[in-house]
Amino acid sequence: MFNRFALRTAAGITLLATAACGTIINGSKQNVSFASTPTGATVFVDNQQMGVTPVSLSLSRKDHHNVRMELAGFQPYEIKLTRGLSGWAFGNIIFGGIPGLAIDAITGGLYKLSPDAVEATLVSGTAMRTGDGLVVRVVLSADPSWEKIGQLEPVAGF
């Protein structure tokens, strides 16, 4: 009887000790580095000023984050950090089961942020707005992330 109780107790302690692999290995926060060209851009994460590039920030793994970099004379750079399932979640399936998955989901250890490094090339220039809110910009080379809505045609005779 005592041996059966000791065996169950040892199994329970082992189960609890190996539960929440993601939280134990990864923690609930992740370091994400931010750099910009030129340097010195202010980094905002979820509309909170967090630092100036280059900088490494410790961010919660359990949330998506909206990032904006601003520098006077340059267009703001925006990106969304998304959370994805960490490989350590599979450790919970093998060792920790449902309690381990639940703990990791609550603390954020179940997730990883992507990308884990942001390198922004800031585009200089200013934009002018017309009365209807349309932005007109003329550049020699367009940023591939811009949406093209029209193109100027050459005038005959020039």
XYZ file of C-alpha atoms in Angstrom, residues 2-123:
122
model
C 2.772 2.440 0.960
C 4.745 1.589 -2.202
C 1.714 2.299 -4.391
C 1.210 5.695 -2.666
C 4.909 6.557 -2.999
C 4.882 5.605 -6.675
C 1.812 7.769 -7.388
C 3.284 10.682 -5.445
C 6.584 10.435 -7.330
C 4.718 10.239 -10.652
C 2.633 13.298 -9.737
C 5.701 15.318 -8.728
C 7.475 14.308 -11.936
C 4.434 15.296 -13.991
C 4.217 18.721 -12.339
C 7.966 19.262 -12.627
C 7.933 18.595 -16.359
C 4.668 20.446 -17.058
C 4.857 23.871 -18.698
C 7.997 23.141 -20.729
C 7.579 26.342 -22.758
C 7.395 28.578 -19.697
C 10.358 26.866 -18.035
C 12.564 26.968 -21.154
C 11.360 30.128 -22.947
C 9.833 32.217 -20.188
C 6.813 34.437 -20.721
C 8.778 37.181 -22.513
C 10.946 37.236 -25.641
C 13.747 39.601 -26.623
C 13.099 41.259 -29.988
C 15.751 43.511 -31.538
C 14.907 46.657 -33.492
C 17.289 48.464 -35.843
C 16.789 51.184 -38.416
C 18.685 52.878 -41.203
C 19.317 55.610 -40.280
C 19.611 54.871 -36.558
C 17.889 56.931 -33.894
C 14.262 56.106 -34.731
C 11.820 56.064 -31.832
C 10.240 52.623 -31.350
C 6.596 52.387 -30.288
C 5.118 49.027 -29.298
C 1.332 48.958 -28.973
C 1.363 52.798 -29.011
C 3.808 52.963 -26.074
C 7.215 54.584 -26.584
C 9.762 51.865 -25.774
C 13.179 53.093 -26.935
C 15.393 54.375 -29.734
C 17.057 52.205 -32.391
C 19.122 50.135 -32.115
C 17.378 48.534 -29.138
C 16.412 45.095 -27.831
C 13.084 44.881 -26.003
C 11.585 42.164 -23.824
C 8.002 41.650 -25.041
C 5.176 39.445 -23.822
C 4.952 36.241 -25.849
C 1.202 35.832 -25.367
C 0.112 38.891 -27.404
C 0.482 40.148 -30.965
C 2.252 43.533 -31.025
C 1.899 46.528 -33.347
C 5.270 48.233 -33.857
C 5.923 51.678 -35.320
C 9.294 53.382 -35.840
C 9.408 57.144 -36.311
C 12.216 59.542 -37.186
C 11.794 63.206 -38.142
C 12.008 63.694 -41.916
C 11.188 60.039 -42.656
C 8.009 58.095 -43.249
C 6.931 55.947 -40.273
C 7.677 52.225 -40.546
C 5.029 49.827 -39.229
C 5.033 46.067 -38.710
C 2.989 43.581 -36.706
C 4.720 41.002 -34.536
C 2.622 37.850 -34.526
C 2.642 35.004 -32.070
C 3.004 31.443 -33.249
C 3.172 28.096 -31.516
C 6.549 27.358 -29.932
C 8.179 23.986 -30.502
C 8.185 23.509 -26.729
C 4.412 23.013 -26.886
C 5.128 19.486 -28.105
C 7.108 18.850 -24.916
C 3.910 19.529 -23.024
C 1.993 17.065 -25.146
C 4.553 14.363 -24.329
C 5.362 15.223 -20.692
C 3.009 17.814 -19.260
C -0.305 17.048 -20.893
C -3.249 19.393 -20.465
C -1.947 21.076 -17.266
C 1.334 21.983 -18.969
C -0.424 23.326 -22.061
C -2.780 25.380 -19.888
C 0.064 26.893 -17.851
C 2.030 27.755 -20.996
C -1.041 29.284 -22.673
C -1.742 31.481 -19.630
C 1.867 32.652 -19.180
C 2.667 32.931 -22.898
C 5.412 30.289 -22.817
C 3.419 28.340 -25.416
C 4.187 30.990 -28.055
C 7.033 32.665 -29.903
C 7.001 36.079 -31.580
C 7.810 36.494 -35.243
C 9.869 38.159 -36.510
C 12.357 38.185 -33.629
C 14.453 40.931 -35.258
C 13.161 43.983 -37.134
C 15.465 45.934 -39.444
C 13.745 48.937 -41.026
C 15.074 51.087 -43.850
C 13.281 54.378 -43.345
C 12.138 56.240 -46.461
